[in-house]
Coordinates of N, CA and C in Angstrom, one line a residue:
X1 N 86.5 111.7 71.3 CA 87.3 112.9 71.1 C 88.7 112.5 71.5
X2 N 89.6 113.3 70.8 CA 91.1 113.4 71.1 C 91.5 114.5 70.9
X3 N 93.2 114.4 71.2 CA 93.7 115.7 70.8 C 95.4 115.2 69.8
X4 N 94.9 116.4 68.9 CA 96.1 115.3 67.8 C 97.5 116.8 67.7
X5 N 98.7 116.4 68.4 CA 99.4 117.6 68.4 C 101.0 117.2 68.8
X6 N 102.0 117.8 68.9 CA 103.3 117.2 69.3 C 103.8 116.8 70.4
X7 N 104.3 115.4 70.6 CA 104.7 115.3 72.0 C 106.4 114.8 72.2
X8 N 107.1 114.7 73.0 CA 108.1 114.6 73.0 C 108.1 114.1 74.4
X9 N 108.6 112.4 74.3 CA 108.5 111.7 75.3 C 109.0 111.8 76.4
X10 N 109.4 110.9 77.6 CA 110.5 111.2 78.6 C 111.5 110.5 77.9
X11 N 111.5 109.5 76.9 CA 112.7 109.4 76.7 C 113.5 109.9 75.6
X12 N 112.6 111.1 75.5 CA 113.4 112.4 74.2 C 112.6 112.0 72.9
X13 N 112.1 111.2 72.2 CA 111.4 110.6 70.7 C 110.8 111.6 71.3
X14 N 110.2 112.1 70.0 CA 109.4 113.3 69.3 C 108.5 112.6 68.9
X15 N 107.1 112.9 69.4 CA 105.8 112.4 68.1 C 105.4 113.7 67.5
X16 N 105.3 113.7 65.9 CA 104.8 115.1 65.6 C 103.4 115.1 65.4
X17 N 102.4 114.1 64.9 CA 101.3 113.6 65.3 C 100.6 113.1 66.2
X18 N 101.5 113.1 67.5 CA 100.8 112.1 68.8 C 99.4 112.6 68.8
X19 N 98.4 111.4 69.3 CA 97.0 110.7 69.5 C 97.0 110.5 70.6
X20 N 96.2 111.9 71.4 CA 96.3 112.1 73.2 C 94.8 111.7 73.1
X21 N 94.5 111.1 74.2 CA 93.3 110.8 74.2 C 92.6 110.3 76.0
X22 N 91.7 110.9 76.6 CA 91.5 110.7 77.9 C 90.9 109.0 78.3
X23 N 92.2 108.3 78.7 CA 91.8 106.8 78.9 C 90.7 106.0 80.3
X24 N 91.1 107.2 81.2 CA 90.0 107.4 82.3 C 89.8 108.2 83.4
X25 N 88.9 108.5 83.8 CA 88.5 109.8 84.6 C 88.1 109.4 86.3
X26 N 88.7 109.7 86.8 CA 87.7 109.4 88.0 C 87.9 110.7 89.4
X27 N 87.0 110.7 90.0 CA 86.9 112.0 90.9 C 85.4 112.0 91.4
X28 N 85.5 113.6 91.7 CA 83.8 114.1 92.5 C 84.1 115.4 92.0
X29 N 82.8 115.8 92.6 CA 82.8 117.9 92.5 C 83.9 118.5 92.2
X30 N 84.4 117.8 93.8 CA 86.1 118.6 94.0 C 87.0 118.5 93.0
X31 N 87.3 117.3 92.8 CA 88.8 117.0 91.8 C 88.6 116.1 90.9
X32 N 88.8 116.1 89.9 CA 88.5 114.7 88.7 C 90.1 114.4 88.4
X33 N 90.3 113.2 88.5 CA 91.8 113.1 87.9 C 91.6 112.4 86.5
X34 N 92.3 112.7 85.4 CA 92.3 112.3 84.3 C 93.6 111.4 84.0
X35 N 93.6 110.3 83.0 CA 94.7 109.8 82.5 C 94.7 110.0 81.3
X36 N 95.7 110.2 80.9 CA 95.7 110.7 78.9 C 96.9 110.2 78.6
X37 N 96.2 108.9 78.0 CA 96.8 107.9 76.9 C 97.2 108.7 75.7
X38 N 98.8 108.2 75.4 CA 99.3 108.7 74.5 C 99.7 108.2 73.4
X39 N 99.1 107.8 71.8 CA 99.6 106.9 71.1 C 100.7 107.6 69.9
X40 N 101.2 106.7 68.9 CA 102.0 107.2 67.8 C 101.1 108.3 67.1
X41 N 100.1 107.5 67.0 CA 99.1 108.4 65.7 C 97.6 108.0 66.0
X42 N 96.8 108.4 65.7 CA 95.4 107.8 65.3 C 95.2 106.4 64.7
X43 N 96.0 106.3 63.9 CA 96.1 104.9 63.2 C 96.4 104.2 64.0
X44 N 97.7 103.5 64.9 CA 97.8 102.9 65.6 C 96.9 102.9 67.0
X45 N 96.2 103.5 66.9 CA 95.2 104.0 68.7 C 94.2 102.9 68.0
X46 N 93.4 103.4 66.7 CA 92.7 102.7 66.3 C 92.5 101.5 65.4
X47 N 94.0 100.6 65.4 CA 94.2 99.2 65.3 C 94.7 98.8 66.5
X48 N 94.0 99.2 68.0 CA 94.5 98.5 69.0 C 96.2 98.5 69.7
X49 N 96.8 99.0 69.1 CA 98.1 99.3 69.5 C 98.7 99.9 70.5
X50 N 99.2 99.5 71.4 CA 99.8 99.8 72.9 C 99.9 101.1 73.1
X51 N 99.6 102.0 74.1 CA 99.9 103.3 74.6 C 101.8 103.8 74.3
X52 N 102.3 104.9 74.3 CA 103.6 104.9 74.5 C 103.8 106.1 75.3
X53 N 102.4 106.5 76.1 CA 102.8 107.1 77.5 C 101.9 107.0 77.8
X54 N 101.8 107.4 79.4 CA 100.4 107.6 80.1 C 100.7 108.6 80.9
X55 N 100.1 109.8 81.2 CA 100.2 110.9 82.2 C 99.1 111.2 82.9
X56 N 99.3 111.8 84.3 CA 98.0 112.1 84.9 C 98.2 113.6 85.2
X57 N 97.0 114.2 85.1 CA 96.5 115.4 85.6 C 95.6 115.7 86.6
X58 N 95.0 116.8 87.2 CA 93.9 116.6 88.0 C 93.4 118.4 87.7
X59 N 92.1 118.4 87.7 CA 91.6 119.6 87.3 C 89.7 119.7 88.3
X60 N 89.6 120.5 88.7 CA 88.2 121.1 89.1 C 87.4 121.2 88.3
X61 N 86.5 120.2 88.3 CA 85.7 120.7 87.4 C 83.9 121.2 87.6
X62 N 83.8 122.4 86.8 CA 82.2 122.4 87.0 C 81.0 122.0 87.0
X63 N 80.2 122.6 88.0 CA 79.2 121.3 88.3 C 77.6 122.2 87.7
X64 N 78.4 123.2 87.5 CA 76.8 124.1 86.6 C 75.9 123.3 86.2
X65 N 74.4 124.0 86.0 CA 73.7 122.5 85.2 C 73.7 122.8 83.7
X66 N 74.6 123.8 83.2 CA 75.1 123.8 81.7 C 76.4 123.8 81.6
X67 N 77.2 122.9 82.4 CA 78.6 122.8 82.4 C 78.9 121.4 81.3
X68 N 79.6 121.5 80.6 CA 79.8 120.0 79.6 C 80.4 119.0 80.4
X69 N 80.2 117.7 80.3 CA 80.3 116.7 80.9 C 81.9 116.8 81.3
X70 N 82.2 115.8 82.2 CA 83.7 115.6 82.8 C 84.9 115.7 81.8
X71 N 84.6 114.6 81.0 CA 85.0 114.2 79.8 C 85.6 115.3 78.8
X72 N 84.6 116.0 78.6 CA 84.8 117.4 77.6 C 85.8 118.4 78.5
X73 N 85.2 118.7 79.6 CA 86.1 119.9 80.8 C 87.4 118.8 80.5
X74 N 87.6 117.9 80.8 CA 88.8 117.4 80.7 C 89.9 117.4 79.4
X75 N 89.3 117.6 78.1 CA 89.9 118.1 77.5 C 90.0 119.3 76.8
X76 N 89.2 120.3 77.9 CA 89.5 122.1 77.8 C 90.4 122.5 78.4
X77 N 90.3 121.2 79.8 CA 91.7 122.1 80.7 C 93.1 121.6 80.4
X78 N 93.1 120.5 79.9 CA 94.3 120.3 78.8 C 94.7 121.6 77.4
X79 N 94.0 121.8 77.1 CA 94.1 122.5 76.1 C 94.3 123.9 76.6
X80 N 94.6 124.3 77.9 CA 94.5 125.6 78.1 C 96.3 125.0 79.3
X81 N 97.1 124.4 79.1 CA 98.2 123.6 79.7 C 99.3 124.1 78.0
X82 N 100.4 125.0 79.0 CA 101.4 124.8 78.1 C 101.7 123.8 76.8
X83 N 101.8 122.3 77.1 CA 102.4 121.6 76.2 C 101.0 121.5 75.2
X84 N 100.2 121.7 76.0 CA 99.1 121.6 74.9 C 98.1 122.5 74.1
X85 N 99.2 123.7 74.0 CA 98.9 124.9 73.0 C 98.9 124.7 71.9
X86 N 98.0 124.5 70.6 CA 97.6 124.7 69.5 C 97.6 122.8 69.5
X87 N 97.1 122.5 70.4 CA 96.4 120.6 69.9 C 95.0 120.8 69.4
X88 N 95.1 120.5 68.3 CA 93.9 120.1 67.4 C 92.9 118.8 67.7
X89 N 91.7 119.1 68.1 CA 90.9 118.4 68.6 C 90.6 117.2 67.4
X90 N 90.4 115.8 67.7 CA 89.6 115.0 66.6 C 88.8 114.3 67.7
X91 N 87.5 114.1 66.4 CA 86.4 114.0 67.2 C 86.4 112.8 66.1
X92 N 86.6 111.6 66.8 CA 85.8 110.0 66.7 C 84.9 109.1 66.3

């Protein structure tokens, strides 16, 4: 899964298609910290092509025994984050 929506770098370039995508997770109960690899597009993510950001987050996540895996919570609680209002999910 990803999330395909607009980003606008720190160094000001605009992606209108950026290809956000969670590069890795790590945590417990308490806190999971996520990294979300940011490419040009889908196409370049998947010909191997270098990152052109990386950001971290850190989010709580639930430990229900019908809660969706880390992975998934990780990109709900993105999607509920200002910059990331109306990112359209692609699923892989």
């Amino acid at each position: 899964m990803a999330l395909q929506l607009k980003v606008e770098l720190d160094s000001g370039v605009v992606l209108d298609h950026a290809y956000c995508r969670i590069g890795s997770l790590s945590g417990n109960k308490n806190k999971i910290t996520i990294m979300l690899d940011t490419f040009m597009n889908q196409e370049t993510c998947l010909t191997g092509r270098s990152i052109v950001q990386q950001v971290g987050f850190e989010f709580k996540p639930s430990v229900e025994d019908n809660a969706p895996n880390f992975i998934k919570q990780g990109y709900e609680y993105l999607k509920t984050l200002q910059g990331f209002l109306g990112a359209v999910d692609v699923l892989e």
